[in-house]
PDB file of C-alpha atoms in Angstrom:
ATOM      1  CA  ALA A   1     -10.162  21.499  -3.963  1.00  0.00           C
ATOM      2  CA  ALA A   2      -7.026  21.921  -6.070  1.00  0.00           C
ATOM      3  CA  THR A   3      -7.972  21.962  -9.753  1.00  0.00           C
ATOM      4  CA  HIS A   4      -5.953  22.026 -12.952  1.00  0.00           C
ATOM      5  CA  TRP A   5      -7.591  25.156 -14.409  1.00  0.00           C
ATOM      6  CA  GLU A   6     -10.449  26.483 -12.279  1.00  0.00           C
ATOM      7  CA  GLY A   7      -8.240  27.581  -9.379  1.00  0.00           C
ATOM      8  CA  LEU A   8      -8.360  26.829  -5.672  1.00  0.00           C
ATOM      9  CA  LEU A   9     -11.948  26.193  -4.556  1.00  0.00           C
ATOM     10  CA  LYS A  10     -13.469  26.129  -1.059  1.00  0.00           C
ATOM     11  CA  THR A  11     -16.811  24.821   0.170  1.00  0.00           C
ATOM     12  CA  THR A  12     -18.443  25.396   3.562  1.00  0.00           C
ATOM     13  CA  ASP A  13     -21.691  23.534   2.795  1.00  0.00           C
ATOM     14  CA  ALA A  14     -20.463  20.006   2.076  1.00  0.00           C
ATOM     15  CA  GLY A  15     -19.915  20.652  -1.619  1.00  0.00           C
ATOM     16  CA  ALA A  16     -23.235  22.253  -2.557  1.00  0.00           C
ATOM     17  CA  THR A  17     -21.503  25.511  -3.519  1.00  0.00           C
ATOM     18  CA  TRP A  18     -17.878  26.521  -4.070  1.00  0.00           C
ATOM     19  CA  GLN A  19     -15.949  29.763  -3.687  1.00  0.00           C
ATOM     20  CA  LEU A  20     -12.852  30.674  -5.698  1.00  0.00           C
ATOM     21  CA  LEU A  21      -9.945  31.565  -3.407  1.00  0.00           C
ATOM     22  CA  GLY A  22      -7.431  32.268  -6.145  1.00  0.00           C
ATOM     23  CA  PHE A  23      -4.985  30.679  -8.619  1.00  0.00           C
ATOM     24  CA  PRO A  24      -7.276  30.843 -11.705  1.00  0.00           C
ATOM     25  CA  LYS A  25      -5.857  29.167 -14.812  1.00  0.00           C
ATOM     26  CA  THR A  26      -3.101  27.644 -12.671  1.00  0.00           C
ATOM     27  CA  HIS A  27      -2.218  23.945 -12.660  1.00  0.00           C
ATOM     28  CA  LEU A  28      -2.635  22.942  -9.001  1.00  0.00           C
ATOM     29  CA  ASN A  29      -1.571  19.489  -7.841  1.00  0.00           C
ATOM     30  CA  ALA A  30      -2.345  19.370  -4.107  1.00  0.00           C
ATOM     31  CA  VAL A  31      -3.837  21.308  -1.208  1.00  0.00           C
ATOM     32  CA  ILE A  32      -3.181  20.481   2.455  1.00  0.00           C
ATOM     33  CA  LEU A  33      -4.939  21.896   5.530  1.00  0.00           C
ATOM     34  CA  PRO A  34      -2.970  20.796   8.615  1.00  0.00           C
ATOM     35  CA  PRO A  35      -5.392  19.667  11.344  1.00  0.00           C
ATOM     36  CA  ARG A  36      -3.784  21.696  14.142  1.00  0.00           C
ATOM     37  CA  ASP A  37      -4.232  25.118  12.499  1.00  0.00           C
ATOM     38  CA  SER A  38      -7.499  25.897  10.696  1.00  0.00           C
ATOM     39  CA  ARG A  39      -6.053  29.044   9.103  1.00  0.00           C
ATOM     40  CA  LEU A  40      -2.999  27.398   7.538  1.00  0.00           C
ATOM     41  CA  LEU A  41      -3.016  26.063   3.961  1.00  0.00           C
ATOM     42  CA  PHE A  42      -0.294  24.766   1.649  1.00  0.00           C
ATOM     43  CA  ILE A  43      -0.714  24.614  -2.121  1.00  0.00           C
ATOM     44  CA  GLY A  44       1.451  22.559  -4.474  1.00  0.00           C
ATOM     45  CA  ALA A  45       1.386  23.930  -8.014  1.00  0.00           C
ATOM     46  CA  ASP A  46       3.350  23.641 -11.236  1.00  0.00           C
ATOM     47  CA  SER A  47       4.639  27.117 -10.365  1.00  0.00           C
ATOM     48  CA  GLY A  48       5.874  26.144  -6.885  1.00  0.00           C
ATOM     49  CA  LEU A  49       4.806  25.915  -3.237  1.00  0.00           C
ATOM     50  CA  PHE A  50       2.460  28.467  -1.663  1.00  0.00           C
ATOM     51  CA  ARG A  51       1.399  29.089   1.923  1.00  0.00           C
ATOM     52  CA  SER A  52      -1.547  30.934   3.453  1.00  0.00           C
ATOM     53  CA  ASP A  53      -1.787  31.902   7.118  1.00  0.00           C
ATOM     54  CA  ASP A  54      -5.279  33.427   6.891  1.00  0.00           C
ATOM     55  CA  ALA A  55      -7.472  30.547   5.623  1.00  0.00           C
ATOM     56  CA  GLY A  56      -6.804  31.309   1.978  1.00  0.00           C
ATOM     57  CA  GLY A  57      -7.280  35.073   2.107  1.00  0.00           C
ATOM     58  CA  THR A  58      -3.730  35.658   0.887  1.00  0.00           C
ATOM     59  CA  PHE A  59      -0.898  33.425  -0.268  1.00  0.00           C
ATOM     60  CA  ALA A  60       2.878  33.759  -0.347  1.00  0.00           C
ATOM     61  CA  LYS A  61       5.285  31.652  -2.362  1.00  0.00           C
ATOM     62  CA  VAL A  62       7.683  29.735  -0.092  1.00  0.00           C
ATOM     63  CA  GLY A  63      10.446  27.180  -0.517  1.00  0.00           C
ATOM     64  CA  GLY A  64      12.895  29.682  -1.905  1.00  0.00           C
ATOM     65  CA  ASN A  65      15.793  27.215  -1.985  1.00  0.00           C
ATOM     66  CA  LEU A  66      13.859  24.494  -3.833  1.00  0.00           C
ATOM     67  CA  PRO A  67      14.909  23.745  -7.413  1.00  0.00           C
ATOM     68  CA  THR A  68      12.631  25.123 -10.092  1.00  0.00           C
ATOM     69  CA  ALA A  69      10.139  22.303 -10.588  1.00  0.00           C
ATOM     70  CA  PRO A  70       6.413  21.588 -10.184  1.00  0.00           C
ATOM     71  CA  VAL A  71       5.325  20.595  -6.677  1.00  0.00           C
ATOM     72  CA  LEU A  72       3.532  17.350  -7.510  1.00  0.00           C
ATOM     73  CA  GLY A  73       3.265  15.723  -4.082  1.00  0.00           C
ATOM     74  CA  LEU A  74       2.680  17.431  -0.747  1.00  0.00           C
ATOM     75  CA  ALA A  75       2.419  16.215   2.860  1.00  0.00           C
ATOM     76  CA  VAL A  76       2.349  18.019   6.202  1.00  0.00           C
ATOM     77  CA  SER A  77       2.833  16.506   9.650  1.00  0.00           C
ATOM     78  CA  ALA A  78      -0.382  16.112  11.626  1.00  0.00           C
ATOM     79  CA  LYS A  79       1.539  16.869  14.825  1.00  0.00           C
ATOM     80  CA  ASP A  80       3.788  19.716  13.672  1.00  0.00           C
ATOM     81  CA  PRO A  81       2.690  21.883  10.708  1.00  0.00           C
ATOM     82  CA  ASN A  82       6.246  23.193  10.413  1.00  0.00           C
ATOM     83  CA  VAL A  83       7.256  19.800   8.965  1.00  0.00           C
ATOM     84  CA  VAL A  84       6.430  19.785   5.264  1.00  0.00           C
ATOM     85  CA  TYR A  85       7.400  17.323   2.517  1.00  0.00           C
ATOM     86  CA  VAL A  86       7.228  17.905  -1.236  1.00  0.00           C
ATOM     87  CA  ALA A  87       7.755  15.650  -4.248  1.00  0.00           C
ATOM     88  CA  LEU A  88       9.324  17.504  -7.180  1.00  0.00           C
ATOM     89  CA  GLY A  89       9.267  14.918  -9.937  1.00  0.00           C
ATOM     90  CA  GLU A  90      12.767  14.162 -11.199  1.00  0.00           C
ATOM     91  CA  GLN A  91      14.164  16.501  -8.503  1.00  0.00           C
ATOM     92  CA  GLY A  92      13.127  14.039  -5.783  1.00  0.00           C
ATOM     93  CA  ILE A  93      11.713  14.422  -2.272  1.00  0.00           C
ATOM     94  CA  TRP A  94      12.442  17.393  -0.008  1.00  0.00           C
ATOM     95  CA  ARG A  95      11.681  18.220   3.644  1.00  0.00           C
ATOM     96  CA  SER A  96      11.145  21.481   5.535  1.00  0.00           C
ATOM     97  CA  THR A  97      11.147  21.964   9.302  1.00  0.00           C
ATOM     98  CA  ASP A  98      10.290  25.680   9.237  1.00  0.00           C
ATOM     99  CA  GLY A  99       6.852  25.678   7.659  1.00  0.00           C
ATOM    100  CA  GLY A 100       7.982  25.456   4.051  1.00  0.00           C
ATOM    101  CA  ARG A 101      10.364  28.386   4.049  1.00  0.00           C
ATOM    102  CA  THR A 102      13.522  26.309   3.465  1.00  0.00           C
ATOM    103  CA  PHE A 103      14.039  22.683   2.442  1.00  0.00           C
ATOM    104  CA  GLU A 104      16.625  19.920   2.328  1.00  0.00           C
ATOM    105  CA  ARG A 105      16.671  16.973  -0.078  1.00  0.00           C
ATOM    106  CA  ARG A 106      15.698  13.640   1.553  1.00  0.00           C
ATOM    107  CA  MET A 107      16.648  10.773  -0.807  1.00  0.00           C
ATOM    108  CA  ASN A 108      18.975   8.668   1.369  1.00  0.00           C
ATOM    109  CA  GLY A 109      18.437   4.974   0.638  1.00  0.00           C
ATOM    110  CA  ILE A 110      16.817   5.453  -2.763  1.00  0.00           C
ATOM    111  CA  PRO A 111      19.153   3.967  -5.412  1.00  0.00           C
ATOM    112  CA  ASP A 112      20.411   6.171  -8.229  1.00  0.00           C
ATOM    113  CA  TRP A 113      18.344   4.419 -10.885  1.00  0.00           C
ATOM    114  CA  CYS A 114      15.172   5.207  -8.892  1.00  0.00           C
ATOM    115  CA  ALA A 115      16.187   8.690  -7.749  1.00  0.00           C
ATOM    116  CA  GLY A 116      15.644  10.186 -11.196  1.00  0.00           C
ATOM    117  CA  LYS A 117      12.111   8.863 -11.561  1.00  0.00           C
ATOM    118  CA  ARG A 118       9.163  11.259 -11.566  1.00  0.00           C
ATOM    119  CA  TRP A 119       8.247  11.393  -7.865  1.00  0.00           C
ATOM    120  CA  VAL A 120       4.617  12.466  -7.667  1.00  0.00           C
ATOM    121  CA  ARG A 121       2.901  11.016  -4.562  1.00  0.00           C
ATOM    122  CA  LEU A 122       3.548  11.418  -0.836  1.00  0.00           C
ATOM    123  CA  CYS A 123       1.624  10.564   2.296  1.00  0.00           C
ATOM    124  CA  LEU A 124       2.484  10.351   5.955  1.00  0.00           C
ATOM    125  CA  SER A 125       0.671   8.687   8.800  1.00  0.00           C
ATOM    126  CA  PRO A 126      -1.568  10.912  10.962  1.00  0.00           C
ATOM    127  CA  ALA A 127      -0.893   8.485  13.826  1.00  0.00           C
ATOM    128  CA  ASN A 128       2.893   8.629  13.491  1.00  0.00           C
ATOM    129  CA  PRO A 129       4.207  11.275  11.050  1.00  0.00           C
ATOM    130  CA  ASP A 130       7.630   9.599  11.004  1.00  0.00           C
ATOM    131  CA  TYR A 131       5.960   6.959   8.789  1.00  0.00           C
ATOM    132  CA  LEU A 132       6.039   8.136   5.174  1.00  0.00           C
ATOM    133  CA  TYR A 133       5.239   6.576   1.816  1.00  0.00           C
ATOM    134  CA  ALA A 134       6.403   7.892  -1.570  1.00  0.00           C
ATOM    135  CA  ASP A 135       5.650   6.795  -5.109  1.00  0.00           C
ATOM    136  CA  ALA A 136       6.929   7.662  -8.560  1.00  0.00           C
ATOM    137  CA  THR A 137       5.575   7.052 -12.029  1.00  0.00           C
ATOM    138  CA  GLU A 138       6.770   3.510 -12.555  1.00  0.00           C
ATOM    139  CA  ALA A 139       8.686   1.769 -15.286  1.00  0.00           C
ATOM    140  CA  GLY A 140       9.147  -1.285 -13.108  1.00  0.00           C
ATOM    141  CA  GLY A 141      10.809  -1.234  -9.724  1.00  0.00           C
ATOM    142  CA  PRO A 142      10.399  -1.555  -5.949  1.00  0.00           C
ATOM    143  CA  PHE A 143       7.730   1.137  -5.493  1.00  0.00           C
ATOM    144  CA  PRO A 144       6.362   2.674  -3.340  1.00  0.00           C
ATOM    145  CA  PHE A 145       9.280   3.435  -1.022  1.00  0.00           C
ATOM    146  CA  TRP A 146       8.744   3.775   2.729  1.00  0.00           C
ATOM    147  CA  SER A 147      10.415   5.540   5.642  1.00  0.00           C
ATOM    148  CA  HIS A 148       9.908   5.171   9.395  1.00  0.00           C
ATOM    149  CA  ASP A 149      12.235   7.998  10.425  1.00  0.00           C
ATOM    150  CA  GLY A 150      10.742  11.085   8.838  1.00  0.00           C
ATOM    151  CA  GLY A 151      12.386  10.569   5.471  1.00  0.00           C
ATOM    152  CA  ALA A 152      15.925  10.379   6.868  1.00  0.00           C
ATOM    153  CA  THR A 153      16.236   6.952   5.214  1.00  0.00           C
ATOM    154  CA  TRP A 154      14.068   5.244   2.599  1.00  0.00           C
ATOM    155  CA  HIS A 155      13.538   1.554   1.860  1.00  0.00           C
ATOM    156  CA  PRO A 156      12.137  -0.298  -1.155  1.00  0.00           C
ATOM    157  CA  VAL A 157       9.164  -2.617  -1.188  1.00  0.00           C
ATOM    158  CA  GLU A 158      10.257  -6.146  -0.316  1.00  0.00           C
ATOM    159  CA  GLN A 159       7.279  -7.928  -1.844  1.00  0.00           C
ATOM    160  CA  ARG A 160       4.117  -7.197  -3.798  1.00  0.00           C
ATOM    161  CA  GLU A 161       1.964  -9.263  -6.136  1.00  0.00           C
ATOM    162  CA  ASP A 162       3.279 -10.255  -9.556  1.00  0.00           C
ATOM    163  CA  GLY A 163       2.327  -8.414 -12.706  1.00  0.00           C
ATOM    164  CA  PHE A 164       3.414  -4.836 -12.034  1.00  0.00           C
ATOM    165  CA  LEU A 165       7.190  -5.050 -12.086  1.00  0.00           C
ATOM    166  CA  GLY A 166       7.666  -5.118 -15.866  1.00  0.00           C
ATOM    167  CA  SER A 167       8.639  -2.517 -18.437  1.00  0.00           C
ATOM    168  CA  GLY A 168       5.213  -0.900 -18.846  1.00  0.00           C
ATOM    169  CA  VAL A 169       4.746   2.591 -17.410  1.00  0.00           C
ATOM    170  CA  TYR A 170       2.077   2.814 -14.707  1.00  0.00           C
ATOM    171  CA  TRP A 171       1.086   6.198 -13.366  1.00  0.00           C
ATOM    172  CA  ALA A 172       1.266   6.687  -9.612  1.00  0.00           C
ATOM    173  CA  GLU A 173      -2.382   7.381  -8.874  1.00  0.00           C
ATOM    174  CA  GLY A 174      -2.410   7.847  -5.118  1.00  0.00           C
ATOM    175  CA  LEU A 175      -1.314   6.997  -1.602  1.00  0.00           C
ATOM    176  CA  VAL A 176      -3.307   7.294   1.617  1.00  0.00           C
ATOM    177  CA  ALA A 177      -2.372   6.331   5.174  1.00  0.00           C
ATOM    178  CA  HIS A 178      -4.679   4.859   7.797  1.00  0.00           C
ATOM    179  CA  PRO A 179      -5.794   7.486  10.353  1.00  0.00           C
ATOM    180  CA  THR A 180      -4.843   5.499  13.478  1.00  0.00           C
ATOM    181  CA  ASP A 181      -2.510   2.647  12.428  1.00  0.00           C
ATOM    182  CA  PRO A 182       0.837   3.848  11.036  1.00  0.00           C
ATOM    183  CA  ASN A 183       1.589   0.443   9.533  1.00  0.00           C
ATOM    184  CA  VAL A 184      -1.469   0.502   7.250  1.00  0.00           C
ATOM    185  CA  ALA A 185      -1.642   2.399   3.969  1.00  0.00           C
ATOM    186  CA  PHE A 186      -3.252   2.011   0.539  1.00  0.00           C
ATOM    187  CA  HIS A 187      -1.660   2.488  -2.870  1.00  0.00           C
ATOM    188  CA  LEU A 188      -2.973   2.767  -6.435  1.00  0.00           C
ATOM    189  CA  TYR A 189      -2.971   1.096  -9.052  1.00  0.00           C
ATOM    190  CA  PRO A 190      -4.264  -1.570  -8.585  1.00  0.00           C
ATOM    191  CA  VAL A 191      -5.459  -0.998  -5.026  1.00  0.00           C
ATOM    192  CA  ARG A 192      -2.847  -2.515  -2.719  1.00  0.00           C
ATOM    193  CA  LYS A 193      -2.703  -2.514   1.071  1.00  0.00           C
ATOM    194  CA  THR A 194       0.253  -2.721   3.410  1.00  0.00           C
ATOM    195  CA  ALA A 195      -0.131  -3.802   7.025  1.00  0.00           C
ATOM    196  CA  ASP A 196       3.579  -3.786   7.886  1.00  0.00           C
ATOM    197  CA  GLY A 197       4.618  -0.214   7.247  1.00  0.00           C
ATOM    198  CA  GLY A 198       5.318  -0.564   3.529  1.00  0.00           C
ATOM    199  CA  ARG A 199       7.512  -3.659   3.463  1.00  0.00           C
ATOM    200  CA  THR A 200       4.932  -5.790   1.649  1.00  0.00           C
ATOM    201  CA  TRP A 201       1.767  -4.937  -0.273  1.00  0.00           C
ATOM    202  CA  GLN A 202      -1.201  -7.182  -1.021  1.00  0.00           C
ATOM    203  CA  TYR A 203      -3.981  -6.807  -3.568  1.00  0.00           C
ATOM    204  CA  SER A 204      -7.032  -5.143  -2.021  1.00  0.00           C
ATOM    205  CA  GLY A 205      -8.999  -3.931  -5.014  1.00  0.00           C
ATOM    206  CA  ASP A 206     -12.062  -6.096  -5.613  1.00  0.00           C
ATOM    207  CA  GLY A 207     -14.688  -3.866  -7.187  1.00  0.00           C
ATOM    208  CA  VAL A 208     -12.198  -1.318  -8.564  1.00  0.00           C
ATOM    209  CA  SER A 209     -11.309  -1.564 -12.260  1.00  0.00           C
ATOM    210  CA  GLY A 210      -9.137   0.328 -14.711  1.00  0.00           C
ATOM    211  CA  CYS A 211      -5.753   2.012 -14.548  1.00  0.00           C
ATOM    212  CA  ARG A 212      -3.821   4.647 -16.439  1.00  0.00           C
ATOM    213  CA  ARG A 213      -0.877   3.254 -18.350  1.00  0.00           C
ATOM    214  CA  GLY A 214       1.548   5.250 -20.441  1.00  0.00           C
ATOM    215  CA  THR A 215       2.846   4.042 -23.808  1.00  0.00           C
ATOM    216  CA  ARG A 216       6.032   4.925 -25.644  1.00  0.00           C
TER     217      ARG A 216
END
């Protein structure tokens, strides 16, 4: 569990008890455990990107060529843990192919007026890690963006239900991809579902209420 103040926590008894691994009083945003290596962890924090190769015993800061910015979104390929993506707010989306040690910016296809948004959410399909979804805190626009080529090119949403394309600011609450179908993913808020790889999104939120909306 990545917390905003209590540090990085680990449970081995289904949540009954928790152990502190480190990062006390540190604003953590994401933790990823790639499925192919049980000893590998990545941590996205306001202070940068960290990697552990010994199941959280020790951590090293990586991503030395990334701009100075909080790591808000984090995704790792289910097939190759050397492929790592990070969302750095206004600094955009970046990709590593060497386990997080170096990165390159991956914003091709995202228009300039969207590129400077606060990119905060990333997910990639466990079934096909070339399928990615990315979302930013919204002030109206074609979000979330999708990619079917590992982030080499991005595309906007072509259609989603009315009511969330206006001037109000809606926080990007989350993205999750289906475990076996790369074309299916879910997006908050409200709960929307895509069945065509991100091109269109339909309402899928009966029973879920509330959202977080910013005001100016």
